[in-house]
Amino acid sequence: MTTTTTTPTLVAAPPVSLLERFRVPGGFVVGAVLLLGVAPLAFSDFRLSLLAKYLCYAIVAVGVSLAWGRGGLMVLGQGVFFGLGGYAMAMHLKLADAAATGETLPDFMQLYGTGDVLPWWWKPFANPGFALAMTVLLPMAVAALLGFFVFQRRVKGAYFAILSQALAAALSIWLVGQQATTGGTNGLTDIQGFFGYSLDDPVNQRMVYFVIAAVLLLLMALARQLFVSRYGELLVAVRDSEERVRFLGYNPANVKLVAYVVAAGMAGLAGALFVPAVGIISPALIGIVPSIGFVIGAAVGGRASLVGAVLGAVAVAWAQSALSDEFPAAWTYLQGLLFVLAVGFLPGGLASLGIVLRRQRRTRTGTRTTGETA
């Protein structure tokens, strides 16, 4: 009896088109040209400062896209990490402003009469290196501590979202209650300088914009690499079937923790850049409502798409600035309606609109063909 051995045939992968190969690098080049070249020429100083503010929200959306869009983590507490980074930066800038005028205490501490001694936990922030490091490391440390206990106990879904919002509310309430050392409801305001440069100078304000735009592009490139890496595939697997990943020998808690911590670091850096762009950081910017706003921007644009999340964050922030002045009472309801519509009727956001339309066109074509055949 003769045994025939069949050699498996290797099927070559389909060739990648030139357009597909250069789509992502080309997209980054176009984005860099628009942000670093076209926008500064097309916008006035005032409009450019508003765009700098919106791009800070877009940086938060990059982290939201990683944690929620890729990992399925409903991060409704990003305002906490945004605020930690913002306050870390603002504390250093307020101390630098005070030192420039020969004072040892920030102006609001002198106003509220806290004495002549700077609080001990303010003193390290006089060092610019320490302050810069804390804008990222402090939010990441808080996220690592919270995430470790939450994910190890397999808390997810709505419970995780509620815990995130509770943390945002707790931080906001604490900051309001510490008026003598955090500025209370007003926060840290009237920031004059940014590492030796006066923020009253339009040229320096443009410099701040360029820094924010460059950081956004770099973080998008980093997030893109995480998306297509082995870790990104594992994160998607945890989102879709956590138990199967656990059976394969991976710990889903650690996988989710990394995404949560990285997203927190991005939000902290966004908060730090927000301070010189706007000149203020306060509890009103880091509570429950702003945290939801960060998620709404990513949801409207498309949480699974980096470009969609960024554009959605900028669009929602622009709409808030344009509409909240005319309809201050209605804007919050409209914001909630946007979130409901995006999650309920277009889960992939506006970035998935083309795919949905093509799918519906294919379905109609298939139905028509079937009817003609019958």
Coordinates of C-alpha atoms in Angstrom, one line a residue:
M1 CA 0.0 0.0 0.0
T2 CA 1.5 3.3 -1.1
T3 CA 1.1 6.3 1.2
T4 CA 0.8 9.6 -0.6
T5 CA 2.1 12.6 1.3
T6 CA 0.5 15.9 0.3
T7 CA 2.7 18.9 0.7
P8 CA 0.7 22.0 1.9
T9 CA 0.6 24.7 -0.6
L10 CA 1.7 28.1 0.7
V11 CA -0.6 30.9 -0.4
A12 CA 1.1 34.2 -0.8
A13 CA -0.4 37.1 1.0
P14 CA -2.2 39.6 -1.3
P15 CA 0.2 42.4 -2.3
V16 CA -0.2 45.6 -0.4
S17 CA -1.1 48.5 -2.7
L18 CA 1.1 51.6 -2.8
L19 CA -1.8 53.7 -1.5
E20 CA -2.4 51.4 1.5
R21 CA 1.3 51.4 2.3
F22 CA 1.6 55.1 2.5
R23 CA -1.9 55.9 3.9
V24 CA -0.9 56.2 7.5
P25 CA 2.4 58.1 7.0
G26 CA 0.7 60.3 4.5
G27 CA -2.1 61.0 6.9
F28 CA 0.4 62.1 9.6
V29 CA 2.2 64.4 7.1
V30 CA -1.1 66.0 6.1
G31 CA -2.0 66.4 9.8
A32 CA 1.3 68.0 10.5
V33 CA 1.0 70.4 7.6
L34 CA -2.5 71.4 8.6
L35 CA -1.7 71.9 12.3
L36 CA 1.8 73.3 12.0
G37 CA 1.6 75.1 8.7
V38 CA -1.9 76.0 7.6
A39 CA -3.6 76.8 10.9
P40 CA -1.0 79.4 12.2
L41 CA -1.3 81.2 8.8
A42 CA -5.1 81.0 8.5
F43 CA -6.1 81.8 12.1
S44 CA -5.8 84.9 14.2
D45 CA -4.0 84.8 17.5
F46 CA -7.4 84.5 19.3
R47 CA -8.6 81.7 17.1
L48 CA -5.3 79.9 17.4
S49 CA -5.4 80.1 21.2
L50 CA -8.9 78.5 21.0
L51 CA -7.6 75.7 18.7
A52 CA -4.7 75.1 21.2
K53 CA -7.3 74.6 23.9
Y54 CA -9.3 72.2 21.7
L55 CA -6.1 70.2 20.9
C56 CA -5.6 69.6 24.6
Y57 CA -9.0 67.9 24.6
A58 CA -7.9 66.0 21.5
I59 CA -4.9 64.6 23.4
V60 CA -7.2 63.3 26.1
A61 CA -9.3 61.7 23.3
V62 CA -6.2 59.8 22.0
G63 CA -6.0 58.1 25.4
V64 CA -9.8 57.5 25.5
S65 CA -9.5 55.9 22.0
L66 CA -6.9 53.5 23.4
A67 CA -8.6 52.6 26.6
W68 CA -12.3 52.7 25.5
G69 CA -12.2 52.2 21.7
R70 CA -9.5 49.5 21.8
G71 CA -9.9 48.1 25.3
G72 CA -13.6 48.6 26.0
L73 CA -12.9 50.5 29.2
M74 CA -15.6 53.2 29.8
V75 CA -13.2 55.8 31.2
L76 CA -15.6 58.4 32.6
G77 CA -13.0 59.8 35.0
Q78 CA -10.4 61.3 32.7
G79 CA -11.0 64.7 34.3
V80 CA -9.1 63.4 37.4
F81 CA -5.9 62.8 35.5
F82 CA -6.4 66.0 33.4
G83 CA -6.7 67.9 36.6
L84 CA -3.7 66.3 38.3
G85 CA -1.5 67.2 35.4
G86 CA -3.0 70.7 35.1
Y87 CA -2.5 71.4 38.8
A88 CA 1.0 70.1 38.8
M89 CA 1.9 72.4 36.0
A90 CA 0.0 75.4 37.4
M91 CA 1.6 75.0 40.8
H92 CA 5.1 75.3 39.3
L93 CA 4.1 78.3 37.1
K94 CA 2.5 80.1 40.1
L95 CA 5.6 79.6 42.1
A96 CA 7.7 80.9 39.2
D97 CA 5.5 83.9 38.8
A98 CA 5.8 84.7 42.6
A99 CA 9.6 84.3 42.4
A100 CA 9.8 86.7 39.5
T101 CA 8.2 89.4 41.7
G102 CA 10.4 88.6 44.7
E103 CA 7.6 86.8 46.6
T104 CA 7.8 83.3 48.2
L105 CA 4.0 82.6 48.1
P106 CA 1.6 82.7 45.2
D107 CA -0.7 85.6 45.1
F108 CA -3.9 83.7 46.2
M109 CA -2.1 82.4 49.3
Q110 CA -1.3 86.0 50.3
L111 CA -4.9 87.0 49.6
Y112 CA -6.4 84.2 51.8
G113 CA -3.8 84.8 54.6
T114 CA -2.3 81.3 54.9
G115 CA 0.8 82.7 56.7
D116 CA 4.3 83.1 55.4
V117 CA 5.2 79.4 55.0
L118 CA 4.7 77.6 51.7
P119 CA 2.8 74.3 52.3
W120 CA 5.3 71.4 52.3
W121 CA 3.7 69.6 49.3
W122 CA 4.0 72.7 47.2
K123 CA 7.8 73.0 47.7
P124 CA 9.0 70.3 45.3
F125 CA 7.0 71.9 42.5
A126 CA 9.4 74.8 42.5
N127 CA 11.7 72.6 40.6
P128 CA 10.7 72.6 36.9
G129 CA 12.0 69.0 36.3
F130 CA 10.0 67.6 39.1
A131 CA 6.9 69.5 38.1
L132 CA 7.2 68.3 34.5
A133 CA 7.6 64.7 35.6
M134 CA 4.7 64.9 37.9
T135 CA 2.3 66.1 35.2
V136 CA 2.6 62.6 33.7
L137 CA 3.8 60.4 36.5
L138 CA 1.3 61.5 39.2
P139 CA -1.8 60.7 37.0
M140 CA -0.2 57.4 36.0
A141 CA 0.5 56.5 39.6
V142 CA -3.1 57.2 40.7
A143 CA -4.4 55.3 37.7
A144 CA -2.1 52.3 38.4
L145 CA -3.2 52.2 42.1
L146 CA -6.9 52.5 41.3
G147 CA -6.7 50.2 38.3
F148 CA -4.8 47.5 40.1
F149 CA -7.5 47.0 42.7
V150 CA -10.4 47.5 40.3
F151 CA -9.2 45.2 37.5
Q152 CA -7.9 42.5 39.9
R153 CA -11.4 42.3 41.4
R154 CA -12.8 42.0 37.8
V155 CA -14.8 45.2 38.1
K156 CA -16.0 46.3 34.7
G157 CA -18.8 47.8 32.7
A158 CA -21.1 50.3 34.4
Y159 CA -19.5 49.6 37.8
F160 CA -16.1 50.7 36.5
A161 CA -17.6 53.8 35.0
I162 CA -19.4 54.7 38.3
L163 CA -16.1 54.3 40.2
S164 CA -14.3 56.6 37.7
Q165 CA -17.0 59.3 38.1
A166 CA -16.9 59.0 41.9
L167 CA -13.1 59.6 41.8
A168 CA -13.7 62.7 39.6
A169 CA -16.3 64.0 42.0
A170 CA -14.2 63.4 45.1
L171 CA -11.2 65.2 43.6
S172 CA -13.3 68.2 42.6
I173 CA -14.9 68.4 46.0
W174 CA -11.5 68.2 47.8
L175 CA -10.0 70.9 45.6
V176 CA -13.0 73.2 46.3
G177 CA -12.6 72.7 50.1
Q178 CA -8.8 73.5 50.1
Q179 CA -9.2 77.2 49.2
A180 CA -6.1 78.3 51.1
T181 CA -3.8 75.9 49.2
T182 CA -5.5 75.1 45.9
G183 CA -7.5 78.3 45.2
G184 CA -10.8 76.6 46.0
T185 CA -13.6 77.2 43.5
N186 CA -11.5 79.7 41.5
G187 CA -8.6 77.3 41.1
L188 CA -5.1 78.6 40.1
T189 CA -5.6 81.6 37.8
D190 CA -3.8 84.6 36.3
I191 CA -0.7 82.6 35.2
Q192 CA 1.7 85.0 33.6
G193 CA 4.7 83.0 32.5
F194 CA 5.7 79.7 31.0
F195 CA 9.3 78.6 31.8
G196 CA 10.6 82.1 31.5
Y197 CA 8.4 83.3 28.6
S198 CA 5.6 85.8 29.1
L199 CA 2.2 84.4 28.1
D200 CA 1.0 87.9 27.4
D201 CA 3.2 87.9 24.3
P202 CA 1.3 86.6 21.2
V203 CA 4.6 85.1 19.9
N204 CA 4.9 83.0 23.0
Q205 CA 1.3 82.0 22.8
R206 CA 1.9 80.7 19.3
M207 CA 4.9 78.8 20.6
V208 CA 2.6 77.1 23.2
Y209 CA 0.3 76.2 20.3
F210 CA 3.1 74.6 18.3
V211 CA 4.2 72.6 21.4
I212 CA 0.6 71.3 21.9
A213 CA 0.2 70.4 18.2
A214 CA 3.5 68.6 18.1
V215 CA 2.7 66.6 21.3
L216 CA -0.7 65.6 19.8
L217 CA 1.0 64.3 16.7
L218 CA 3.6 62.4 18.6
L219 CA 1.0 60.8 20.9
M220 CA -1.1 59.8 18.0
A221 CA 1.9 58.1 16.4
L222 CA 2.6 56.3 19.7
A223 CA -1.0 55.2 20.0
R224 CA -1.0 54.0 16.4
Q225 CA 2.0 51.8 17.2
L226 CA 0.2 50.4 20.2
F227 CA -2.9 49.7 18.1
V228 CA -1.0 47.6 15.6
S229 CA 1.4 46.0 18.0
R230 CA 1.0 42.6 19.6
Y231 CA -0.2 44.3 22.7
G232 CA -2.9 46.1 20.7
E233 CA -4.2 42.8 19.4
L234 CA -4.2 41.4 22.9
L235 CA -6.1 44.4 24.2
V236 CA -8.8 43.8 21.5
A237 CA -9.0 40.1 22.5
V238 CA -9.5 41.1 26.2
R239 CA -12.3 43.5 25.1
D240 CA -14.1 40.9 23.0
S241 CA -13.5 37.7 25.1
E242 CA -11.8 38.2 28.4
E243 CA -12.3 34.6 29.6
R244 CA -10.7 33.1 26.5
V245 CA -7.6 35.3 27.0
R246 CA -7.4 34.1 30.6
F247 CA -7.5 30.5 29.4
L248 CA -4.6 31.2 27.0
G249 CA -2.5 32.1 30.0
Y250 CA -2.7 35.9 30.0
N251 CA -3.9 38.1 32.8
P252 CA -6.6 40.4 31.4
A253 CA -6.2 42.7 34.5
N254 CA -2.6 43.6 33.5
V255 CA -3.5 44.1 29.9
K256 CA -6.3 46.6 30.8
L257 CA -4.2 48.2 33.5
V258 CA -1.5 49.2 30.9
A259 CA -4.1 50.9 28.7
Y260 CA -5.7 52.7 31.6
V261 CA -2.4 54.0 32.9
V262 CA -1.2 55.1 29.4
A263 CA -4.5 56.9 28.9
A264 CA -4.1 58.6 32.3
G265 CA -0.6 59.8 31.4
M266 CA -1.9 61.3 28.2
A267 CA -4.7 63.1 30.0
G268 CA -2.3 64.4 32.6
L269 CA 0.0 65.8 29.8
A270 CA -3.0 67.4 28.2
G271 CA -3.9 69.1 31.5
A272 CA -0.4 70.4 31.8
L273 CA -0.4 71.9 28.3
F274 CA -3.9 73.3 28.9
V275 CA -2.6 75.6 31.7
P276 CA -0.3 77.8 29.6
A277 CA -2.8 77.7 26.7
V278 CA -5.7 79.0 28.8
G279 CA -4.0 80.5 31.9
I280 CA -6.2 78.7 34.4
I281 CA -7.0 75.4 36.0
S282 CA -10.0 75.0 38.3
P283 CA -12.2 72.3 39.8
A284 CA -14.9 73.2 37.2
L285 CA -12.6 71.8 34.5
I286 CA -12.0 68.4 36.1
G287 CA -15.3 67.3 37.6
I288 CA -17.9 64.8 36.4
V289 CA -19.3 66.9 33.5
P290 CA -15.9 67.6 31.9
S291 CA -15.0 63.9 32.2
I292 CA -18.1 62.9 30.3
G293 CA -17.3 65.6 27.8
F294 CA -14.0 63.9 27.0
V295 CA -15.8 60.7 26.3
I296 CA -18.5 62.3 24.2
G297 CA -16.0 63.9 21.9
A298 CA -14.3 60.5 21.2
A299 CA -17.7 58.8 20.8
V300 CA -19.0 61.3 18.3
G301 CA -15.9 61.1 16.2
G302 CA -15.3 57.4 16.5
R303 CA -13.7 55.9 19.6
A304 CA -12.0 53.1 17.6
S305 CA -10.4 55.5 15.2
L306 CA -7.6 57.8 16.3
V307 CA -8.3 60.5 13.7
G308 CA -12.1 60.2 14.4
A309 CA -11.6 60.6 18.2
V310 CA -9.3 63.6 17.7
L311 CA -11.7 65.3 15.2
G312 CA -14.7 64.5 17.3
A313 CA -13.1 66.0 20.4
V314 CA -12.2 69.2 18.5
A315 CA -15.7 69.4 17.0
V316 CA -17.5 68.9 20.3
A317 CA -15.2 71.4 22.1
W318 CA -15.9 74.0 19.3
A319 CA -19.6 73.4 19.5
Q320 CA -19.5 73.9 23.2
S321 CA -17.7 77.2 22.9
A322 CA -20.1 78.3 20.1
L323 CA -23.4 77.1 21.5
S324 CA -23.0 77.3 25.3
D325 CA -22.8 81.1 25.2
E326 CA -26.1 81.4 23.3
F327 CA -27.8 78.4 25.0
P328 CA -26.1 77.9 28.3
A329 CA -28.9 75.9 29.8
A330 CA -29.5 73.7 26.8
W331 CA -25.9 72.8 26.0
T332 CA -25.7 70.1 28.7
Y333 CA -28.8 68.4 27.4
L334 CA -27.5 68.6 23.8
Q335 CA -24.2 67.1 24.9
G336 CA -26.0 64.2 26.5
L337 CA -28.1 63.7 23.4
L338 CA -25.0 63.6 21.2
F339 CA -23.6 60.8 23.4
V340 CA -26.9 58.8 23.3
L341 CA -27.2 59.1 19.5
A342 CA -23.5 58.2 19.0
V343 CA -23.6 55.1 21.3
G344 CA -27.1 54.0 20.3
F345 CA -27.3 54.6 16.6
L346 CA -23.7 54.9 15.4
P347 CA -21.4 53.1 17.8
G348 CA -18.4 53.6 15.6
G349 CA -19.0 57.4 15.5
L350 CA -18.7 59.5 12.4
A351 CA -15.6 57.7 11.4
S352 CA -17.6 54.6 10.7
L353 CA -20.3 56.4 8.6
G354 CA -18.7 55.4 5.3
I355 CA -18.5 51.8 6.3
V356 CA -22.2 51.8 7.4
L357 CA -23.3 53.4 4.1
R358 CA -21.3 50.9 2.0
R359 CA -22.7 48.0 4.0
Q360 CA -26.3 49.2 3.5
R361 CA -25.6 49.7 -0.2
R362 CA -24.3 46.2 -0.5
T363 CA -27.3 44.9 1.4
R364 CA -29.7 46.7 -1.0
T365 CA -27.8 45.5 -4.0
G366 CA -27.9 41.9 -2.7
T367 CA -31.6 42.1 -2.0
R368 CA -32.3 43.5 -5.4
T369 CA -30.2 40.8 -7.1
T370 CA -31.9 38.0 -5.1
G371 CA -35.3 39.4 -6.1
E372 CA -34.5 39.5 -9.8
T373 CA -33.1 35.9 -9.7
A374 CA -36.3 34.7 -8.0

